[in-house]
Amino acid sequence: MDFDSAILKEVGGFGRYQKIRVALFGFPCLVAALHAFLQVFSAGQSDHWCQSWQSEDCGTLNFTQVQCENLKKNISIPVTVSEDNQKSFEQCEKLNLTGIDFETAVGIVGENVSISWETIPCEDGWVHDRSIFPSTIVIDFQLVCDRSYLPNVAQSIYFTGQMMGMIVFGLASDIFGRRKSILLGYLCGSVLGIATSFSLNFWMYVILRFLTSAFLAGIGLNCFVLVNELVAPSKRVLSGNVMWIFYAVGYGVLAGSAKLIPNWRILQLVVSLPYIPLLILTFFFIPESPRWLVNQGRTNDAEKVMRKIAKVNDKVVREDFTLKNCIKDEIQDSSSLKGTFLDVVRSWIILLTMMNLSFNLIVQAFVYIGLSLSTSSLGIDPYISFVIIGAIEIPAYLSCVFVAECFGRKRATFGTLVLSGICCLATTVVPLGMPRAVVAIMGKFFITISYSVIVTWAVELIPTSLRSSGLSLLSMAAGFGAILSPVVLILGNTWTSLPVLLFGVMSIIAGVLCLLFPETKGKSLPSTVRETEGFYRECCLRSQRRRSTKN
């Protein structure tokens, strides 16, 4: 089905209708970033120490509350001295002053008492430094010391929820439609997100975040598919990158919101509310994907949508224009428009394509998350550093439009993956400090471009009958890479350069393997498995002609 040249050309391939839709679906991407990185602030790490004499207010000493807390800390918490003579208080132990009242302890505890006094765990809880993060799940649920790994567990479970959501919503979208999947995601995502702000304990928080991420993943997947299925081939990269730019802007919005709203429960509530107006807008103003309707044999419904698009785009449609005339050959053989997940296994070309795309996206997410985590500690205000991490993605997405359209999908992905790999490898020899930070940030710049291009490329390689379910599998692969990356960073405790060496080598390997894909720049989106296979046959024929010409 030549949907792009025969139909989109008639109603407008990138008119007012498509632009409004791209902008409208950019907002879910922005809100998705708020949820994905919310825990950077809701689980922000701060200094803490053991609680002692909780009811004591230093009334007899005429001290302020701050002075009183500092005094308790100084006489009950052991102090360690580093090689550069920097003093720090122990976070998980205190002096064993059992049975000694506060006034007595003030009189008998000397400056170096920690050398001779026994230490015990924090049996009465902890006091937290709230100067940077006044309210966090770490404080509320006491996720410190032997529970300090739990925030990372929560984030890994959140990514797992994303993977599950991609699988379920990808399959549901191909069966029930893109629009219904988005509406369900908005409804359940907002309700679960709001409920998370009322979590009574850590595991309630984790479960609600897991479920929220699953529904939000379904929203992002189907918004991306809906946009790409209704724009001209030359505008797919631009449309996709506008949505990614919204995602990058989410970094700054989250940092600003977290600065203004220091209470993690209120912040969680605020970032969940925007899905309610988005639900209303989608319900009244966003129709189903015409491509999906055609694949379901609902040609009349699809034609109504296309005529609406033409009206919004100020296009005059021919009187004899009907979808049935444009796709009559496919309607006569409707089985060619429908596909099942078994087609991935039946066609060895589709199977190898999915395997290669999956590996590529594992590496992309693996490197992207790894570099993001590695460059997040810049020695400045955490809110500002978070904005910088997100800001570098905006020029990357803008560059992606130019790179992908000028050089094509294949050369753009290959080049940026290799350049990212080189930057990762260079960090092992560049001196610590600003030089190494600049090289690492450049590595993230290139991996961001390559990730954006490969996602658009995947949409152009997977046929309509398998597009949502195929993209759900690829998103699961990317999720696996995201989960794997923090684990690999732990290897840096054994050998500092090992993580970035892995990032660099894997990035270069993925870049070489992407050369096996056919170029899809300017081509119509494939509707069937047979059309995708045609891309590879065309690629092989071109290679044979080039070899014949050289000979």
mmCIF file of N, CA and C in Angstrom, residues 127 171 233 244 251 305 313 364 369 380 468:
data_model
loop_
_atom_site.group_PDB
_atom_site.id
_atom_site.type_symbol
_atom_site.label_atom_id
_atom_site.label_comp_id
_atom_site.label_asym_id
_atom_site.label_seq_id
_atom_site.Cartn_x
_atom_site.Cartn_y
_atom_site.Cartn_z
ATOM 1 N N VAL A 127 19.083 11.101 62.080
ATOM 2 C CA VAL A 127 18.833 12.521 61.828
ATOM 3 C C VAL A 127 19.394 12.820 60.442
ATOM 4 N N LEU A 171 1.314 -5.048 22.117
ATOM 5 C CA LEU A 171 0.395 -6.061 21.598
ATOM 6 C C LEU A 171 -1.047 -5.548 21.602
ATOM 7 N N PRO A 233 7.461 10.816 4.758
ATOM 8 C CA PRO A 233 8.756 10.203 5.072
ATOM 9 C C PRO A 233 9.851 11.207 5.395
ATOM 10 N N TRP A 244 11.333 14.142 21.220
ATOM 11 C CA TRP A 244 12.480 13.909 22.111
ATOM 12 C C TRP A 244 12.930 15.211 22.768
ATOM 13 N N TYR A 251 13.807 17.531 31.727
ATOM 14 C CA TYR A 251 14.884 17.608 32.718
ATOM 15 C C TYR A 251 14.820 18.943 33.466
ATOM 16 N N VAL A 305 -11.230 9.871 8.704
ATOM 17 C CA VAL A 305 -10.094 10.510 9.378
ATOM 18 C C VAL A 305 -9.244 11.272 8.370
ATOM 19 N N ASN A 313 -5.721 20.703 7.140
ATOM 20 C CA ASN A 313 -4.544 21.117 6.371
ATOM 21 C C ASN A 313 -4.886 22.034 5.202
ATOM 22 N N GLN A 364 22.575 1.033 22.904
ATOM 23 C CA GLN A 364 22.277 2.470 22.945
ATOM 24 C C GLN A 364 21.862 2.892 24.352
ATOM 25 N N ILE A 369 22.516 5.600 29.386
ATOM 26 C CA ILE A 369 22.300 5.668 30.834
ATOM 27 C C ILE A 369 23.630 5.694 31.567
ATOM 28 N N ILE A 380 28.780 20.605 41.415
ATOM 29 C CA ILE A 380 27.985 21.828 41.538
ATOM 30 C C ILE A 380 26.620 21.460 42.096
ATOM 31 N N SER A 468 3.632 -1.769 16.310
ATOM 32 C CA SER A 468 3.544 -1.504 17.756
ATOM 33 C C SER A 468 4.128 -2.653 18.570
#
